[in-house]
Coordinates of N, CA and C in Angstrom, one line a residue:
M1 N 76.0 9.1 33.5 CA 76.1 7.7 33.2 C 75.4 7.0 34.4
S2 N 74.6 6.0 34.0 CA 73.9 5.2 35.0 C 74.7 4.1 35.5
V3 N 74.7 3.9 36.8 CA 75.5 2.8 37.3 C 74.5 1.8 37.9
D4 N 74.3 0.7 37.3 CA 73.3 -0.3 37.8 C 74.1 -1.3 38.8
H5 N 73.4 -1.5 39.9 CA 73.9 -2.5 40.8 C 73.6 -3.9 40.3
P6 N 74.6 -4.8 40.2 CA 74.3 -6.1 39.6 C 73.2 -6.9 40.2
L7 N 72.9 -6.7 41.5 CA 71.8 -7.4 42.2 C 70.4 -6.7 41.9
F8 N 70.5 -5.4 41.5 CA 69.2 -4.7 41.2 C 69.3 -4.0 39.9
P9 N 69.4 -4.8 38.8 CA 69.5 -4.1 37.5 C 68.2 -3.5 37.1
T10 N 68.3 -2.5 36.3 CA 67.1 -1.8 35.7 C 66.3 -2.7 34.9
P11 N 65.0 -2.9 35.2 CA 64.3 -3.8 34.3 C 64.1 -3.2 32.9
P12 N 64.0 -4.0 31.9 CA 63.9 -3.5 30.5 C 62.6 -2.7 30.4
L13 N 62.7 -1.6 29.7 CA 61.6 -0.8 29.3 C 61.5 -0.7 27.8
P14 N 60.6 -1.6 27.3 CA 60.6 -1.7 25.8 C 59.9 -0.5 25.2
I15 N 60.4 -0.2 24.0 CA 59.8 1.0 23.2 C 58.7 0.5 22.4
S16 N 57.6 1.2 22.4 CA 56.5 0.8 21.5 C 56.9 0.7 20.1
A17 N 56.4 -0.3 19.4 CA 56.8 -0.6 18.0 C 56.4 0.6 17.1
C18 N 55.4 1.4 17.5 CA 55.0 2.5 16.6 C 56.0 3.7 16.8
L19 N 56.7 3.7 17.9 CA 57.7 4.8 18.2 C 59.1 4.5 17.8
S20 N 59.4 3.2 17.7 CA 60.8 2.8 17.4 C 61.4 3.4 16.2
P21 N 60.7 3.4 15.0 CA 61.3 4.0 13.8 C 61.6 5.5 14.0
G22 N 60.7 6.2 14.6 CA 61.0 7.6 14.8 C 62.1 8.0 15.7
L23 N 62.3 7.1 16.7 CA 63.4 7.3 17.6 C 64.7 6.7 17.1
G24 N 64.7 5.9 16.1 CA 65.9 5.3 15.6 C 66.5 4.3 16.5
V25 N 65.6 3.7 17.4 CA 66.1 2.7 18.4 C 65.4 1.4 18.1
E26 N 66.1 0.3 18.1 CA 65.5 -1.0 17.8 C 65.5 -1.9 19.0
E27 N 65.9 -1.5 20.2 CA 65.9 -2.3 21.4 C 65.4 -1.6 22.6
D28 N 65.5 -2.1 23.7 CA 65.0 -1.5 24.9 C 65.7 -0.2 25.2
L29 N 65.1 0.7 26.0 CA 65.8 1.9 26.3 C 67.0 1.7 27.2
P30 N 68.0 2.5 27.1 CA 69.1 2.4 28.1 C 68.6 2.7 29.5
A31 N 69.3 2.3 30.5 CA 68.9 2.4 31.9 C 68.6 3.9 32.2
T32 N 69.4 4.8 31.9 CA 69.1 6.2 32.3 C 67.9 6.7 31.6
Q33 N 67.6 6.4 30.4 CA 66.4 6.8 29.7 C 65.2 6.1 30.3
A34 N 65.3 4.9 30.6 CA 64.2 4.1 31.3 C 63.9 4.8 32.6
H35 N 64.9 5.2 33.4 CA 64.7 5.8 34.7 C 64.0 7.1 34.5
Q36 N 64.3 7.9 33.4 CA 63.7 9.2 33.2 C 62.2 8.9 32.9
V37 N 61.9 8.0 32.1 CA 60.5 7.7 31.8 C 59.7 7.3 33.1
M38 N 60.4 6.4 33.9 CA 59.7 5.9 35.1 C 59.5 7.1 36.1
L39 N 60.5 8.0 36.2 CA 60.4 9.2 37.1 C 59.3 10.1 36.6
H40 N 59.2 10.4 35.3 CA 58.1 11.3 34.8 C 56.8 10.6 35.0
C41 N 56.7 9.3 34.8 CA 55.4 8.6 35.0 C 55.0 8.8 36.5
A42 N 56.0 8.6 37.4 CA 55.7 8.7 38.8 C 55.3 10.1 39.2
L43 N 55.9 11.1 38.7 CA 55.6 12.5 38.9 C 54.2 12.8 38.4
D44 N 53.9 12.3 37.3 CA 52.5 12.5 36.7 C 51.5 11.8 37.5
A45 N 51.7 10.6 38.0 CA 50.8 9.9 38.8 C 50.6 10.6 40.2
A46 N 51.6 11.2 40.7 CA 51.5 12.0 41.9 C 50.9 13.4 41.7
C47 N 50.6 13.7 40.5 CA 50.1 15.0 40.1 C 51.0 16.2 40.5
V48 N 52.3 15.9 40.3 CA 53.4 16.9 40.5 C 53.8 17.4 39.1
P49 N 53.5 18.7 38.9 CA 53.8 19.3 37.6 C 55.3 19.4 37.5
V50 N 55.9 19.1 36.3 CA 57.3 19.2 36.1 C 57.6 20.6 35.4
R51 N 58.3 21.4 36.1 CA 58.6 22.7 35.5 C 59.9 22.6 34.7
L52 N 60.2 23.6 33.9 CA 61.4 23.5 33.1 C 62.7 23.4 34.0
T53 N 62.6 24.0 35.2 CA 63.8 23.9 36.1 C 63.9 22.5 36.7
D54 N 62.8 21.8 36.7 CA 62.8 20.4 37.3 C 63.4 19.4 36.4
I55 N 63.4 19.7 35.1 CA 63.8 18.7 34.1 C 65.3 18.2 34.3
R56 N 66.1 19.2 34.7 CA 67.5 18.9 34.9 C 67.7 18.0 36.2
A57 N 66.9 18.3 37.2 CA 66.9 17.4 38.4 C 66.5 16.0 38.1
V58 N 65.4 15.9 37.3 CA 64.9 14.5 36.9 C 66.0 13.8 36.2
A59 N 66.7 14.5 35.3 CA 67.7 13.9 34.5 C 68.9 13.4 35.4
R60 N 69.2 14.2 36.4 CA 70.3 13.9 37.3 C 70.0 12.7 38.1
I61 N 68.7 12.7 38.6 CA 68.3 11.5 39.4 C 68.3 10.2 38.6
A62 N 67.9 10.4 37.3 CA 67.8 9.2 36.4 C 69.2 8.6 36.2
E63 N 70.2 9.3 36.4 CA 71.6 8.8 36.2 C 72.0 7.9 37.3
L64 N 71.3 7.9 38.4 CA 71.6 7.1 39.6 C 71.2 5.6 39.3
D65 N 71.6 4.7 40.2 CA 71.3 3.3 40.0 C 69.8 3.0 40.2
Y66 N 69.4 1.9 39.8 CA 68.0 1.5 39.8 C 67.4 1.6 41.2
Q67 N 68.1 1.0 42.1 CA 67.6 0.9 43.5 C 67.3 2.3 44.1
T68 N 68.2 3.3 43.8 CA 68.0 4.7 44.3 C 66.8 5.3 43.5
V69 N 66.7 5.2 42.2 CA 65.6 5.7 41.5 C 64.3 5.1 41.9
N70 N 64.3 3.8 42.2 CA 63.1 3.1 42.7 C 62.7 3.7 44.0
A71 N 63.6 4.0 44.9 CA 63.3 4.6 46.2 C 62.6 6.0 46.0
V72 N 63.1 6.8 45.1 CA 62.5 8.1 44.8 C 61.1 7.9 44.3
I73 N 60.9 6.9 43.4 CA 59.6 6.6 42.8 C 58.6 6.2 44.0
G74 N 59.2 5.4 44.9 CA 58.4 5.0 46.1 C 57.9 6.2 46.9
W75 N 58.8 7.2 47.1 CA 58.4 8.4 47.8 C 57.3 9.1 47.0
L76 N 57.4 9.2 45.7 CA 56.4 9.9 44.9 C 55.1 9.1 45.0
R77 N 55.2 7.8 45.1 CA 54.0 7.0 45.1 C 53.2 7.3 46.4
T78 N 53.9 7.6 47.5 CA 53.2 8.0 48.7 C 52.4 9.3 48.6
L79 N 52.9 10.2 47.7 CA 52.1 11.4 47.4 C 50.8 11.1 46.7
S80 N 50.9 10.2 45.8 CA 49.7 9.9 45.0 C 48.7 9.1 45.8
E81 N 49.1 8.5 46.9 CA 48.1 7.7 47.7 C 47.4 8.6 48.7
R82 N 47.8 9.9 48.8 CA 47.2 10.8 49.8 C 45.8 11.3 49.3

Protein backbone atom coordinates (compact mmCIF):
# COMPACT_ATOMS: atom_id res chain seq x y z
CA MET A 1 0.00 0.00 0.00
CA SER A 2 1.35 3.41 -0.97
CA VAL A 3 1.61 6.02 1.72
CA ASP A 4 1.66 9.53 0.28
CA HIS A 5 3.02 12.35 2.37
CA PRO A 6 0.41 15.14 2.42
CA LEU A 7 3.03 17.76 1.47
CA PHE A 8 4.33 15.66 -1.43
CA PRO A 9 1.36 13.86 -3.00
CA THR A 10 1.82 11.74 -6.08
CA PRO A 11 0.93 13.83 -9.11
CA PRO A 12 -1.91 12.38 -11.17
CA LEU A 13 -0.86 10.10 -13.99
CA PRO A 14 -3.75 10.05 -16.44
CA ILE A 15 -4.52 6.96 -18.46
CA SER A 16 -4.67 7.34 -22.20
CA ALA A 17 -8.25 7.41 -23.49
CA CYS A 18 -7.45 4.58 -25.90
CA LEU A 19 -6.28 2.33 -23.02
CA SER A 20 -8.96 3.14 -20.43
CA PRO A 21 -11.67 0.77 -21.76
CA GLY A 22 -9.28 -2.18 -21.88
CA LEU A 23 -8.04 -1.54 -18.36
CA GLY A 24 -11.52 -0.97 -16.97
CA VAL A 25 -10.34 2.23 -15.30
CA GLU A 26 -12.03 5.57 -15.80
CA GLU A 27 -9.80 7.83 -13.70
CA ASP A 28 -6.14 8.46 -12.95
CA LEU A 29 -3.91 5.59 -11.86
CA PRO A 30 -3.65 4.93 -8.12
CA ALA A 31 -0.39 6.17 -6.58
CA THR A 32 1.35 2.78 -6.48
CA GLN A 33 0.58 2.07 -10.14
CA ALA A 34 1.64 5.58 -11.11
CA HIS A 35 4.92 5.03 -9.24
CA GLN A 36 5.47 1.75 -11.12
CA VAL A 37 4.98 3.48 -14.47
CA MET A 38 7.32 6.30 -13.45
CA LEU A 39 9.98 3.85 -12.25
CA HIS A 40 9.80 1.73 -15.42
CA CYS A 41 10.08 4.90 -17.54
CA ALA A 42 13.12 6.02 -15.54
CA LEU A 43 14.75 2.61 -15.86
CA ASP A 44 14.10 2.62 -19.60
CA ALA A 45 15.52 6.16 -19.96
CA ALA A 46 18.64 5.06 -18.06
CA CYS A 47 18.95 2.03 -20.39
CA VAL A 48 18.67 -0.34 -17.42
CA PRO A 49 17.09 -3.60 -18.54
CA VAL A 50 14.45 -4.90 -16.13
CA ARG A 51 14.86 -8.61 -15.53
CA LEU A 52 12.09 -10.81 -14.19
CA THR A 53 13.75 -10.80 -10.78
CA ASP A 54 13.73 -6.96 -10.79
CA ILE A 55 9.98 -6.66 -11.27
CA ARG A 56 9.27 -7.48 -7.64
CA ALA A 57 11.82 -4.90 -6.47
CA VAL A 58 10.24 -2.22 -8.68
CA ALA A 59 6.82 -3.13 -7.28
CA ARG A 60 8.08 -2.85 -3.69
CA ILE A 61 9.74 0.52 -4.35
CA ALA A 62 6.51 1.71 -5.99
CA GLU A 63 4.68 1.11 -2.69
CA LEU A 64 6.77 3.80 -1.00
CA ASP A 65 5.75 7.45 -0.74
CA TYR A 66 6.15 9.79 -3.70
CA GLN A 67 9.12 11.65 -2.23
CA THR A 68 11.11 8.41 -1.87
CA VAL A 69 10.13 7.14 -5.32
CA ASN A 70 11.09 10.49 -6.80
CA ALA A 71 14.53 10.23 -5.12
CA VAL A 72 15.08 6.80 -6.71
CA ILE A 73 14.04 8.24 -10.09
CA GLY A 74 16.54 11.06 -9.55
CA TRP A 75 19.31 8.52 -8.99
CA LEU A 76 18.31 6.73 -12.18
CA ARG A 77 18.31 10.05 -14.03
CA THR A 78 21.97 10.52 -13.14
CA LEU A 79 22.69 7.23 -14.92
CA SER A 80 21.00 8.42 -18.09
CA GLU A 81 23.04 11.66 -18.03
CA ARG A 82 26.37 9.79 -18.18
